[in-house]
PDB file of C-alpha atoms in Angstrom:
ATOM      1  CA  THR A   1       0.000   0.000   0.000  1.00  0.00           C
ATOM      2  CA  ASP A   2       1.016   3.619  -0.482  1.00  0.00           C
ATOM      3  CA  ILE A   3       2.403   5.743   2.331  1.00  0.00           C
ATOM      4  CA  THR A   4      -0.101   8.584   2.408  1.00  0.00           C
ATOM      5  CA  THR A   5       0.598  12.088   3.637  1.00  0.00           C
ATOM      6  CA  ASP A   6      -1.537  11.416   6.727  1.00  0.00           C
ATOM      7  CA  ASP A   7       0.434   8.218   7.471  1.00  0.00           C
ATOM      8  CA  HIS A   8       3.651  10.173   7.008  1.00  0.00           C
ATOM      9  CA  ILE A   9       2.584  12.939   9.393  1.00  0.00           C
ATOM     10  CA  ARG A  10       1.331  10.529  12.070  1.00  0.00           C
ATOM     11  CA  GLY A  11       4.573   8.551  11.938  1.00  0.00           C
ATOM     12  CA  TRP A  12       6.896  11.535  12.197  1.00  0.00           C
ATOM     13  CA  LYS A  13       4.971  13.115  15.072  1.00  0.00           C
ATOM     14  CA  LYS A  14       5.953  10.130  17.236  1.00  0.00           C
ATOM     15  CA  GLN A  15       9.683  10.555  16.565  1.00  0.00           C
ATOM     16  CA  LYS A  16      12.145  12.377  18.809  1.00  0.00           C
ATOM     17  CA  GLU A  17      13.896  15.281  17.139  1.00  0.00           C
ATOM     18  CA  LYS A  18      17.223  14.554  18.836  1.00  0.00           C
ATOM     19  CA  THR A  19      17.510  11.094  17.231  1.00  0.00           C
ATOM     20  CA  SER A  20      20.719  10.864  15.178  1.00  0.00           C
ATOM     21  CA  GLY A  21      20.521  10.640  11.395  1.00  0.00           C
ATOM     22  CA  GLY A  22      22.803   9.277   8.699  1.00  0.00           C
ATOM     23  CA  MET A  23      25.682  10.472   6.536  1.00  0.00           C
ATOM     24  CA  SER A  24      23.748  13.038   4.479  1.00  0.00           C
ATOM     25  CA  GLY A  25      23.295  15.470   7.365  1.00  0.00           C
ATOM     26  CA  LEU A  26      19.506  15.319   7.129  1.00  0.00           C
ATOM     27  CA  HIS A  27      18.162  14.608  10.591  1.00  0.00           C
ATOM     28  CA  PHE A  28      14.815  13.995  12.248  1.00  0.00           C
ATOM     29  CA  GLY A  29      14.386  17.701  12.977  1.00  0.00           C
ATOM     30  CA  HIS A  30      14.289  18.531   9.260  1.00  0.00           C
ATOM     31  CA  TYR A  31      11.463  16.103   8.590  1.00  0.00           C
ATOM     32  CA  LYS A  32       9.499  17.155  11.668  1.00  0.00           C
ATOM     33  CA  ALA A  33       9.808  20.777  10.521  1.00  0.00           C
ATOM     34  CA  HIS A  34       8.369  19.774   7.132  1.00  0.00           C
ATOM     35  CA  LEU A  35       5.178  18.656   8.872  1.00  0.00           C
ATOM     36  CA  LYS A  36       4.240  22.311   9.319  1.00  0.00           C
ATOM     37  CA  ASP A  37       3.927  22.688   5.538  1.00  0.00           C
ATOM     38  CA  LYS A  38       1.397  20.405   3.860  1.00  0.00           C
ATOM     39  CA  MET A  39       3.159  20.535   0.488  1.00  0.00           C
ATOM     40  CA  LEU A  40       6.579  19.604   1.924  1.00  0.00           C
ATOM     41  CA  ALA A  41       5.013  16.799   3.981  1.00  0.00           C
ATOM     42  CA  ALA A  42       3.280  15.476   0.845  1.00  0.00           C
ATOM     43  CA  MET A  43       6.568  15.574  -1.089  1.00  0.00           C
ATOM     44  CA  ASP A  44       8.409  13.621   1.634  1.00  0.00           C
ATOM     45  CA  ALA A  45       5.562  11.101   1.812  1.00  0.00           C
ATOM     46  CA  SER A  46       5.607  10.597  -1.975  1.00  0.00           C
ATOM     47  CA  MET A  47       9.371   9.912  -1.973  1.00  0.00           C
ATOM     48  CA  ARG A  48       8.960   7.318   0.734  1.00  0.00           C
ATOM     49  CA  SER A  49       5.944   5.828  -1.034  1.00  0.00           C
ATOM     50  CA  VAL A  50       7.818   5.402  -4.336  1.00  0.00           C
ATOM     51  CA  ALA A  51      10.443   3.280  -2.585  1.00  0.00           C
ATOM     52  CA  TYR A  52       7.852   1.369  -0.550  1.00  0.00           C
ATOM     53  CA  THR A  53       5.641   0.477  -3.516  1.00  0.00           C
ATOM     54  CA  THR A  54       8.228  -0.092  -6.273  1.00  0.00           C
ATOM     55  CA  GLY A  55      11.241  -1.562  -4.435  1.00  0.00           C
ATOM     56  CA  TYR A  56      13.482   1.370  -5.364  1.00  0.00           C
ATOM     57  CA  SER A  57      16.341   2.349  -3.043  1.00  0.00           C
ATOM     58  CA  LEU A  58      17.655   5.915  -3.033  1.00  0.00           C
ATOM     59  CA  ARG A  59      21.415   6.304  -3.514  1.00  0.00           C
ATOM     60  CA  ARG A  60      21.535   8.450  -0.375  1.00  0.00           C
ATOM     61  CA  TRP A  61      20.127   5.574   1.668  1.00  0.00           C
ATOM     62  CA  LYS A  62      23.081   3.337   0.766  1.00  0.00           C
ATOM     63  CA  LYS A  63      25.529   5.130   3.043  1.00  0.00           C
ATOM     64  CA  GLY A  64      25.441   4.048   6.678  1.00  0.00           C
ATOM     65  CA  LEU A  65      27.331   5.225   9.733  1.00  0.00           C
ATOM     66  CA  ASP A  66      28.532   2.651  12.288  1.00  0.00           C
ATOM     67  CA  VAL A  67      28.655   3.878  15.883  1.00  0.00           C
ATOM     68  CA  GLN A  68      30.085   1.832  18.754  1.00  0.00           C
ATOM     69  CA  LEU A  69      28.192   2.011  22.053  1.00  0.00           C
ATOM     70  CA  MET A  70      29.257   0.567  25.395  1.00  0.00           C
ATOM     71  CA  LYS A  71      27.135  -2.300  26.698  1.00  0.00           C
ATOM     72  CA  LYS A  72      28.485  -1.692  30.203  1.00  0.00           C
ATOM     73  CA  PRO A  73      29.755   1.609  31.657  1.00  0.00           C
ATOM     74  CA  LYS A  74      33.519   2.170  31.261  1.00  0.00           C
ATOM     75  CA  ASP A  75      34.024  -1.126  29.416  1.00  0.00           C
ATOM     76  CA  PHE A  76      35.855  -0.013  26.259  1.00  0.00           C
ATOM     77  CA  ARG A  77      36.922  -3.454  25.010  1.00  0.00           C
ATOM     78  CA  ALA A  78      36.073  -3.795  21.323  1.00  0.00           C
ATOM     79  CA  THR A  79      34.524  -7.241  21.822  1.00  0.00           C
ATOM     80  CA  ASN A  80      32.092  -5.826  24.380  1.00  0.00           C
ATOM     81  CA  LEU A  81      30.870  -2.872  22.332  1.00  0.00           C
ATOM     82  CA  ARG A  82      27.555  -2.802  20.471  1.00  0.00           C
ATOM     83  CA  THR A  83      27.551  -1.528  16.885  1.00  0.00           C
ATOM     84  CA  ILE A  84      24.541   0.616  15.975  1.00  0.00           C
ATOM     85  CA  LEU A  85      24.035   1.704  12.380  1.00  0.00           C
ATOM     86  CA  LEU A  86      22.752   5.238  11.825  1.00  0.00           C
ATOM     87  CA  LEU A  87      20.463   5.184   8.792  1.00  0.00           C
ATOM     88  CA  GLU A  88      18.885   7.962   6.765  1.00  0.00           C
ATOM     89  CA  PRO A  89      15.762   9.041   8.696  1.00  0.00           C
ATOM     90  CA  ASP A  90      13.289   8.645   5.807  1.00  0.00           C
ATOM     91  CA  HIS A  91      14.647   5.181   4.983  1.00  0.00           C
ATOM     92  CA  ASN A  92      14.367   4.090   8.598  1.00  0.00           C
ATOM     93  CA  MET A  93      10.801   5.416   8.716  1.00  0.00           C
ATOM     94  CA  ASN A  94       9.986   2.998   5.891  1.00  0.00           C
ATOM     95  CA  ASN A  95      11.629   0.247   7.944  1.00  0.00           C
ATOM     96  CA  LYS A  96       9.466   1.244  10.909  1.00  0.00           C
ATOM     97  CA  ALA A  97       6.383   1.104   8.697  1.00  0.00           C
ATOM     98  CA  ILE A  98       7.333  -2.473   7.738  1.00  0.00           C
ATOM     99  CA  GLY A  99       7.877  -3.382  11.387  1.00  0.00           C
ATOM    100  CA  SER A 100       4.644  -1.784  12.586  1.00  0.00           C
ATOM    101  CA  HIS A 101       2.572  -3.449   9.869  1.00  0.00           C
ATOM    102  CA  ALA A 102       4.126  -6.865  10.518  1.00  0.00           C
ATOM    103  CA  MET A 103       3.573  -6.709  14.280  1.00  0.00           C
ATOM    104  CA  ARG A 104      -0.050  -5.558  13.896  1.00  0.00           C
ATOM    105  CA  MET A 105      -0.853  -8.286  11.381  1.00  0.00           C
ATOM    106  CA  GLY A 106       0.884 -10.919  13.493  1.00  0.00           C
ATOM    107  CA  GLU A 107      -1.220  -9.991  16.522  1.00  0.00           C
ATOM    108  CA  ARG A 108      -4.431  -9.815  14.475  1.00  0.00           C
ATOM    109  CA  LEU A 109      -3.849 -13.218  12.864  1.00  0.00           C
ATOM    110  CA  MET A 110      -2.407 -14.704  16.101  1.00  0.00           C
ATOM    111  CA  GLU A 111       0.727 -15.711  14.195  1.00  0.00           C
ATOM    112  CA  HIS A 112       3.304 -14.482  16.704  1.00  0.00           C
ATOM    113  CA  ALA A 113       4.927 -17.032  18.990  1.00  0.00           C
ATOM    114  CA  ARG A 114       3.189 -16.672  22.348  1.00  0.00           C
ATOM    115  CA  ASP A 115       6.457 -17.800  23.951  1.00  0.00           C
ATOM    116  CA  ASN A 116       8.302 -14.694  22.671  1.00  0.00           C
ATOM    117  CA  TYR A 117       7.469 -11.310  24.244  1.00  0.00           C
ATOM    118  CA  GLY A 118      10.173  -9.256  22.504  1.00  0.00           C
ATOM    119  CA  GLY A 119       8.982  -6.288  20.435  1.00  0.00           C
ATOM    120  CA  ARG A 120       5.288  -6.946  21.115  1.00  0.00           C
ATOM    121  CA  ARG A 121       2.995  -4.199  22.322  1.00  0.00           C
ATOM    122  CA  GLY A 122       1.913  -4.449  25.946  1.00  0.00           C
ATOM    123  CA  LEU A 123       4.299  -7.300  26.827  1.00  0.00           C
ATOM    124  CA  ARG A 124       7.292  -6.788  29.109  1.00  0.00           C
ATOM    125  CA  ALA A 125      10.451  -8.696  29.980  1.00  0.00           C
ATOM    126  CA  ALA A 126       9.306  -8.951  33.623  1.00  0.00           C
ATOM    127  CA  GLU A 127       6.304 -11.015  32.494  1.00  0.00           C
ATOM    128  CA  VAL A 128       8.645 -13.571  30.898  1.00  0.00           C
ATOM    129  CA  SER A 129      10.257 -14.123  34.297  1.00  0.00           C
ATOM    130  CA  MET A 130       6.819 -14.370  35.913  1.00  0.00           C
ATOM    131  CA  ASN A 131       5.720 -17.016  33.393  1.00  0.00           C
ATOM    132  CA  GLN A 132       8.878 -18.967  34.096  1.00  0.00           C
ATOM    133  CA  LEU A 133       8.291 -18.860  37.838  1.00  0.00           C
ATOM    134  CA  LEU A 134       4.662 -19.966  37.428  1.00  0.00           C
ATOM    135  CA  THR A 135       5.836 -22.877  35.268  1.00  0.00           C
ATOM    136  CA  TYR A 136       8.287 -23.954  37.971  1.00  0.00           C
ATOM    137  CA  ASN A 137       5.457 -23.796  40.510  1.00  0.00           C
ATOM    138  CA  SER A 138       3.378 -25.998  38.205  1.00  0.00           C
ATOM    139  CA  LEU A 139       6.247 -28.496  37.970  1.00  0.00           C
ATOM    140  CA  TRP A 140       6.539 -28.522  41.738  1.00  0.00           C
ATOM    141  CA  ALA A 141       2.801 -29.138  42.203  1.00  0.00           C
ATOM    142  CA  ARG A 142       2.837 -31.995  39.682  1.00  0.00           C
ATOM    143  CA  ARG A 143       6.117 -33.434  41.000  1.00  0.00           C
ATOM    144  CA  GLY A 144       7.365 -33.085  37.454  1.00  0.00           C
ATOM    145  CA  ARG A 145      10.742 -33.052  35.726  1.00  0.00           C
ATOM    146  CA  ALA A 146      12.057 -30.706  33.093  1.00  0.00           C
ATOM    147  CA  ILE A 147      15.260 -29.542  31.456  1.00  0.00           C
ATOM    148  CA  ILE A 148      15.787 -25.791  31.105  1.00  0.00           C
ATOM    149  CA  MET A 149      18.203 -24.768  28.341  1.00  0.00           C
ATOM    150  CA  SER A 150      19.130 -21.097  28.557  1.00  0.00           C
ATOM    151  CA  ASN A 151      20.688 -19.831  25.335  1.00  0.00           C
ATOM    152  CA  ASP A 152      21.376 -16.611  23.479  1.00  0.00           C
ATOM    153  CA  ALA A 153      21.590 -16.175  19.713  1.00  0.00           C
ATOM    154  CA  LYS A 154      24.947 -14.873  18.500  1.00  0.00           C
ATOM    155  CA  GLY A 155      24.845 -11.709  16.454  1.00  0.00           C
ATOM    156  CA  GLY A 156      21.087 -11.205  16.639  1.00  0.00           C
ATOM    157  CA  ASN A 157      19.916  -8.963  13.806  1.00  0.00           C
ATOM    158  CA  ASP A 158      23.342  -9.054  12.130  1.00  0.00           C
ATOM    159  CA  GLN A 159      23.073 -12.775  11.324  1.00  0.00           C
ATOM    160  CA  ILE A 160      19.615 -13.038   9.781  1.00  0.00           C
ATOM    161  CA  ALA A 161      19.543 -14.407   6.222  1.00  0.00           C
ATOM    162  CA  HIS A 162      17.639 -12.160   3.830  1.00  0.00           C
ATOM    163  CA  THR A 163      15.812 -14.990   2.092  1.00  0.00           C
ATOM    164  CA  VAL A 164      14.421 -16.180   5.420  1.00  0.00           C
ATOM    165  CA  VAL A 165      13.338 -12.799   6.765  1.00  0.00           C
ATOM    166  CA  ASN A 166      11.855 -11.924   3.371  1.00  0.00           C
ATOM    167  CA  LEU A 167       9.587 -14.981   3.424  1.00  0.00           C
ATOM    168  CA  ALA A 168       8.781 -14.628   7.126  1.00  0.00           C
ATOM    169  CA  LEU A 169       7.663 -10.993   6.729  1.00  0.00           C
ATOM    170  CA  GLN A 170       5.706 -11.753   3.565  1.00  0.00           C
ATOM    171  CA  ARG A 171       3.899 -14.373   5.644  1.00  0.00           C
ATOM    172  CA  LEU A 172       2.660 -11.478   7.806  1.00  0.00           C
ATOM    173  CA  GLY A 173       1.451  -9.481   4.825  1.00  0.00           C
ATOM    174  CA  ILE A 174       4.390  -7.202   4.044  1.00  0.00           C
ATOM    175  CA  PRO A 175       4.441  -6.394   0.282  1.00  0.00           C
ATOM    176  CA  LYS A 176       7.393  -7.651  -1.749  1.00  0.00           C
ATOM    177  CA  PRO A 177       8.468  -4.205  -3.092  1.00  0.00           C
ATOM    178  CA  ALA A 178       8.819  -2.781   0.425  1.00  0.00           C
ATOM    179  CA  LEU A 179      11.048  -5.698   1.421  1.00  0.00           C
ATOM    180  CA  GLN A 180      13.028  -5.413  -1.819  1.00  0.00           C
ATOM    181  CA  SER A 181      13.757  -1.752  -1.074  1.00  0.00           C
ATOM    182  CA  MET A 182      14.849  -2.529   2.495  1.00  0.00           C
ATOM    183  CA  LEU A 183      17.051  -5.518   1.656  1.00  0.00           C
ATOM    184  CA  ALA A 184      18.626  -3.954  -1.453  1.00  0.00           C
ATOM    185  CA  THR A 185      19.663  -0.973   0.669  1.00  0.00           C
ATOM    186  CA  ILE A 186      21.372  -3.289   3.163  1.00  0.00           C
ATOM    187  CA  GLN A 187      23.144  -5.362   0.508  1.00  0.00           C
ATOM    188  CA  GLU A 188      24.467  -2.344  -1.408  1.00  0.00           C
ATOM    189  CA  MET A 189      25.342  -0.151   1.570  1.00  0.00           C
ATOM    190  CA  ASP A 190      28.730   1.492   2.147  1.00  0.00           C
ATOM    191  CA  HIS A 191      29.509   1.551   5.866  1.00  0.00           C
ATOM    192  CA  HIS A 192      31.456   4.449   7.343  1.00  0.00           C
ATOM    193  CA  ILE A 193      32.673   4.483  10.957  1.00  0.00           C
ATOM    194  CA  ARG A 194      32.232   7.227  13.541  1.00  0.00           C
ATOM    195  CA  THR A 195      35.073   7.637  16.042  1.00  0.00           C
ATOM    196  CA  ALA A 196      36.172  10.259  18.536  1.00  0.00           C
ATOM    197  CA  PHE A 197      38.186  11.819  15.690  1.00  0.00           C
ATOM    198  CA  GLY A 198      35.205  12.113  13.334  1.00  0.00           C
ATOM    199  CA  ASP A 199      33.581  10.044  10.595  1.00  0.00           C
ATOM    200  CA  SER A 200      35.801   7.912   8.365  1.00  0.00           C
ATOM    201  CA  ALA A 201      36.287   8.849   4.721  1.00  0.00           C
ATOM    202  CA  GLU A 202      36.917   5.195   3.838  1.00  0.00           C
ATOM    203  CA  SER A 203      34.128   2.643   3.924  1.00  0.00           C
ATOM    204  CA  TYR A 204      33.566  -1.106   3.795  1.00  0.00           C
ATOM    205  CA  GLY A 205      30.842  -3.332   2.367  1.00  0.00           C
ATOM    206  CA  ASN A 206      29.166  -3.349  -1.057  1.00  0.00           C
ATOM    207  CA  ASN A 207      31.811  -5.523  -2.708  1.00  0.00           C
ATOM    208  CA  PRO A 208      30.405  -6.982  -5.965  1.00  0.00           C
ATOM    209  CA  LEU A 209      33.049  -9.737  -5.873  1.00  0.00           C
ATOM    210  CA  GLN A 210      31.703 -11.131  -2.598  1.00  0.00           C
ATOM    211  CA  PRO A 211      28.280 -12.416  -1.504  1.00  0.00           C
ATOM    212  CA  PRO A 212      25.988  -9.567  -0.421  1.00  0.00           C
ATOM    213  CA  PRO A 213      25.968  -8.734   3.322  1.00  0.00           C
ATOM    214  CA  GLN A 214      23.117 -10.188   5.347  1.00  0.00           C
ATOM    215  CA  GLY A 215      21.346  -9.186   8.542  1.00  0.00           C
ATOM    216  CA  ILE A 216      18.729  -6.503   9.103  1.00  0.00           C
ATOM    217  CA  LEU A 217      21.021  -4.150  11.034  1.00  0.00           C
ATOM    218  CA  GLN A 218      21.115  -2.986  14.629  1.00  0.00           C
ATOM    219  CA  GLY A 219      19.200   0.275  14.580  1.00  0.00           C
ATOM    220  CA  SER A 220      16.761  -0.628  11.812  1.00  0.00           C
ATOM    221  CA  GLY A 221      13.106   0.038  12.592  1.00  0.00           C
ATOM    222  CA  SER A 222      12.180  -3.364  11.155  1.00  0.00           C
ATOM    223  CA  GLY A 223      14.654  -5.307  13.328  1.00  0.00           C
ATOM    224  CA  PRO A 224      12.305  -6.419  16.155  1.00  0.00           C
ATOM    225  CA  ALA A 225       9.556  -7.403  13.717  1.00  0.00           C
ATOM    226  CA  GLY A 226      12.037  -9.287  11.533  1.00  0.00           C
ATOM    227  CA  TRP A 227      13.182 -11.456  14.402  1.00  0.00           C
ATOM    228  CA  ALA A 228       9.624 -11.897  15.759  1.00  0.00           C
ATOM    229  CA  SER A 229       8.448 -13.156  12.360  1.00  0.00           C
ATOM    230  CA  ILE A 230      11.264 -15.726  12.265  1.00  0.00           C
ATOM    231  CA  ALA A 231      10.816 -16.731  15.914  1.00  0.00           C
ATOM    232  CA  ALA A 232       7.164 -17.536  15.203  1.00  0.00           C
ATOM    233  CA  VAL A 233       8.164 -20.053  12.532  1.00  0.00           C
ATOM    234  CA  ILE A 234      10.957 -21.807  14.437  1.00  0.00           C
ATOM    235  CA  THR A 235       8.904 -21.965  17.657  1.00  0.00           C
ATOM    236  CA  LYS A 236       6.064 -23.623  15.750  1.00  0.00           C
ATOM    237  CA  ALA A 237       8.552 -26.127  14.325  1.00  0.00           C
ATOM    238  CA  MET A 238       9.714 -26.987  17.853  1.00  0.00           C
ATOM    239  CA  ARG A 239       6.119 -27.482  18.969  1.00  0.00           C
ATOM    240  CA  ASP A 240       5.292 -29.622  15.932  1.00  0.00           C
ATOM    241  CA  HIS A 241       8.218 -31.934  16.794  1.00  0.00           C
ATOM    242  CA  GLY A 242       6.748 -32.564  20.249  1.00  0.00           C
ATOM    243  CA  PHE A 243       9.173 -30.520  22.357  1.00  0.00           C
ATOM    244  CA  GLY A 244       8.103 -28.305  25.222  1.00  0.00           C
ATOM    245  CA  TYR A 245       5.997 -28.439  28.383  1.00  0.00           C
ATOM    246  CA  ASP A 246       2.328 -29.478  28.258  1.00  0.00           C
ATOM    247  CA  ALA A 247       0.260 -27.333  30.591  1.00  0.00           C
ATOM    248  CA  TRP A 248      -3.336 -26.460  31.374  1.00  0.00           C
ATOM    249  CA  SER A 249      -4.416 -22.840  31.608  1.00  0.00           C
ATOM    250  CA  LEU A 250      -6.574 -22.529  34.729  1.00  0.00           C
ATOM    251  CA  ILE A 251      -7.909 -19.104  33.741  1.00  0.00           C
ATOM    252  CA  ARG A 252      -8.754 -19.770  30.084  1.00  0.00           C
ATOM    253  CA  GLN A 253      -9.422 -23.484  30.672  1.00  0.00           C
ATOM    254  CA  ARG A 254      -7.467 -24.769  27.703  1.00  0.00           C
ATOM    255  CA  ALA A 255      -4.408 -26.899  26.973  1.00  0.00           C
ATOM    256  CA  LEU A 256      -1.215 -25.239  25.811  1.00  0.00           C
ATOM    257  CA  VAL A 257       2.368 -26.166  25.006  1.00  0.00           C
ATOM    258  CA  ILE A 258       5.176 -23.934  26.246  1.00  0.00           C
ATOM    259  CA  VAL A 259       8.334 -24.241  24.152  1.00  0.00           C
ATOM    260  CA  GLY A 260      10.326 -21.645  26.058  1.00  0.00           C
ATOM    261  CA  PHE A 261      10.504 -18.251  27.699  1.00  0.00           C
ATOM    262  CA  ALA A 262      11.896 -15.716  25.244  1.00  0.00           C
ATOM    263  CA  PHE A 263      12.484 -12.012  24.998  1.00  0.00           C
ATOM    264  CA  VAL A 264      13.811 -11.206  21.520  1.00  0.00           C
ATOM    265  CA  ASP A 265      16.696 -13.681  20.934  1.00  0.00           C
ATOM    266  CA  ASP A 266      17.355 -14.470  24.610  1.00  0.00           C
ATOM    267  CA  THR A 267      15.533 -17.771  25.136  1.00  0.00           C
ATOM    268  CA  ASP A 268      15.130 -20.358  27.884  1.00  0.00           C
ATOM    269  CA  LEU A 269      13.898 -23.549  26.204  1.00  0.00           C
ATOM    270  CA  ILE A 270      12.002 -26.080  28.308  1.00  0.00           C
ATOM    271  CA  HIS A 271      11.338 -29.763  27.735  1.00  0.00           C
ATOM    272  CA  ALA A 272       9.433 -31.878  30.249  1.00  0.00           C
ATOM    273  CA  ILE A 273       8.158 -35.445  30.649  1.00  0.00           C
ATOM    274  CA  ARG A 274       4.845 -36.067  32.404  1.00  0.00           C
ATOM    275  CA  ASP A 275       5.241 -39.832  32.933  1.00  0.00           C
ATOM    276  CA  ARG A 276       7.110 -40.531  36.190  1.00  0.00           C
ATOM    277  CA  LYS A 277       8.103 -43.988  34.913  1.00  0.00           C
ATOM    278  CA  VAL A 278      10.285 -42.498  32.187  1.00  0.00           C
ATOM    279  CA  PRO A 279      13.898 -42.341  33.426  1.00  0.00           C
ATOM    280  CA  THR A 280      15.691 -39.009  33.697  1.00  0.00           C
ATOM    281  CA  ILE A 281      18.328 -40.193  31.223  1.00  0.00           C
ATOM    282  CA  GLN A 282      15.617 -40.307  28.537  1.00  0.00           C
ATOM    283  CA  LEU A 283      14.567 -36.755  29.438  1.00  0.00           C
ATOM    284  CA  LEU A 284      18.176 -35.661  28.987  1.00  0.00           C
ATOM    285  CA  ALA A 285      18.355 -37.355  25.578  1.00  0.00           C
ATOM    286  CA  GLU A 286      15.129 -35.688  24.408  1.00  0.00           C
ATOM    287  CA  ALA A 287      16.316 -32.306  25.687  1.00  0.00           C
ATOM    288  CA  GLN A 288      19.517 -32.730  23.676  1.00  0.00           C
ATOM    289  CA  GLU A 289      17.408 -33.413  20.580  1.00  0.00           C
ATOM    290  CA  ALA A 290      15.355 -30.297  21.296  1.00  0.00           C
ATOM    291  CA  LEU A 291      18.471 -28.143  21.648  1.00  0.00           C
ATOM    292  CA  ALA A 292      19.980 -29.605  18.476  1.00  0.00           C
ATOM    293  CA  LEU A 293      16.786 -28.818  16.546  1.00  0.00           C
ATOM    294  CA  TRP A 294      16.714 -25.259  17.928  1.00  0.00           C
ATOM    295  CA  GLU A 295      20.342 -24.708  16.925  1.00  0.00           C
ATOM    296  CA  ASN A 296      19.722 -26.140  13.441  1.00  0.00           C
ATOM    297  CA  LEU A 297      16.717 -23.875  12.971  1.00  0.00           C
ATOM    298  CA  LEU A 298      18.768 -20.865  14.049  1.00  0.00           C
ATOM    299  CA  HIS A 299      21.541 -21.910  11.671  1.00  0.00           C
ATOM    300  CA  ALA A 300      19.025 -22.189   8.818  1.00  0.00           C
ATOM    301  CA  THR A 301      17.990 -18.578   9.423  1.00  0.00           C
ATOM    302  CA  GLY A 302      21.621 -17.415   9.400  1.00  0.00           C
ATOM    303  CA  GLY A 303      22.132 -17.346  13.173  1.00  0.00           C
ATOM    304  CA  ALA A 304      23.997 -19.420  15.727  1.00  0.00           C
ATOM    305  CA  LEU A 305      24.123 -20.014  19.466  1.00  0.00           C
ATOM    306  CA  ALA A 306      26.558 -18.180  21.743  1.00  0.00           C
ATOM    307  CA  PRO A 307      28.086 -20.997  23.875  1.00  0.00           C
ATOM    308  CA  GLU A 308      29.570 -18.567  26.404  1.00  0.00           C
ATOM    309  CA  LYS A 309      26.048 -17.331  27.208  1.00  0.00           C
ATOM    310  CA  SER A 310      24.366 -20.735  27.255  1.00  0.00           C
ATOM    311  CA  TYR A 311      23.798 -23.257  30.033  1.00  0.00           C
ATOM    312  CA  TRP A 312      21.256 -25.842  31.184  1.00  0.00           C
ATOM    313  CA  TYR A 313      19.891 -27.320  34.394  1.00  0.00           C
ATOM    314  CA  LEU A 314      17.575 -30.084  35.521  1.00  0.00           C
ATOM    315  CA  VAL A 315      14.406 -29.292  37.453  1.00  0.00           C
ATOM    316  CA  GLU A 316      13.242 -32.365  39.339  1.00  0.00           C
ATOM    317  CA  VAL A 317      10.893 -32.585  42.294  1.00  0.00           C
ATOM    318  CA  THR A 318      11.187 -35.827  44.268  1.00  0.00           C
ATOM    319  CA  ARG A 319       8.336 -37.235  46.273  1.00  0.00           C
ATOM    320  CA  ALA A 320       8.466 -36.677  50.012  1.00  0.00           C
TER     321      ALA A 320
END
């Protein structure tokens, strides 16, 4: 669908003027100022709409600015820094339109993984911990056994394969041209680096002799929706293979299967066995199969597990 002038105005009114822009020097303040003139707002909306509806990518959009941010205060080690890409504001607004549309359609069609709360409206990380605690209480009441496998995906948005995210977002109703514009911009982008001494004149990326870069970029407005669309597919695959924890919702009075407790790509998988006669060694073997399937699914999407952030433990309640 087109990006109308009204859509354009509503979207920009929500943005903070101090948000950093890209290499061109155009920043969020310029576009917010344009909202005061109907003709300028209509012109900006039409430029965004051309890209969104035809798949075109402006040359200006293909220059990004990498900025390193500290994950922890005063920790300047390069391996512990987070790279955020500053994009052109109007391009990132198109990305946000993709993300907003995908999340709304996923909620409306009930296609999001109910195990994953990341990026979803009205759901918080604290509720993931609450769900996990309630599940442990349920295990205790049933004298059950389960394996908890805490894992974190390596690279996050930087590792996602474009073919996979393209299909996953189309599944939620995103038009092909909008995705073509977004992914072509990523694949053909020249990355400059911002340091304490200024922005680099040299750049990297966009090498026609190498495979195109993948990922949907840290800082892209479509990042959370991109991962949520993929998480919905791989979580369903886990459930279809019989992994997870069978539970009964006392409030809604219905059966459900919990595959894990996730917030974005930080996931605690769970696999349980109801039958007390089944030995624990079999539970361990099934949990290993579940973890192997999860890792293979992540690998198929372009990602991988981070072993240094992963661990597991057995939850077993013995009879008194």
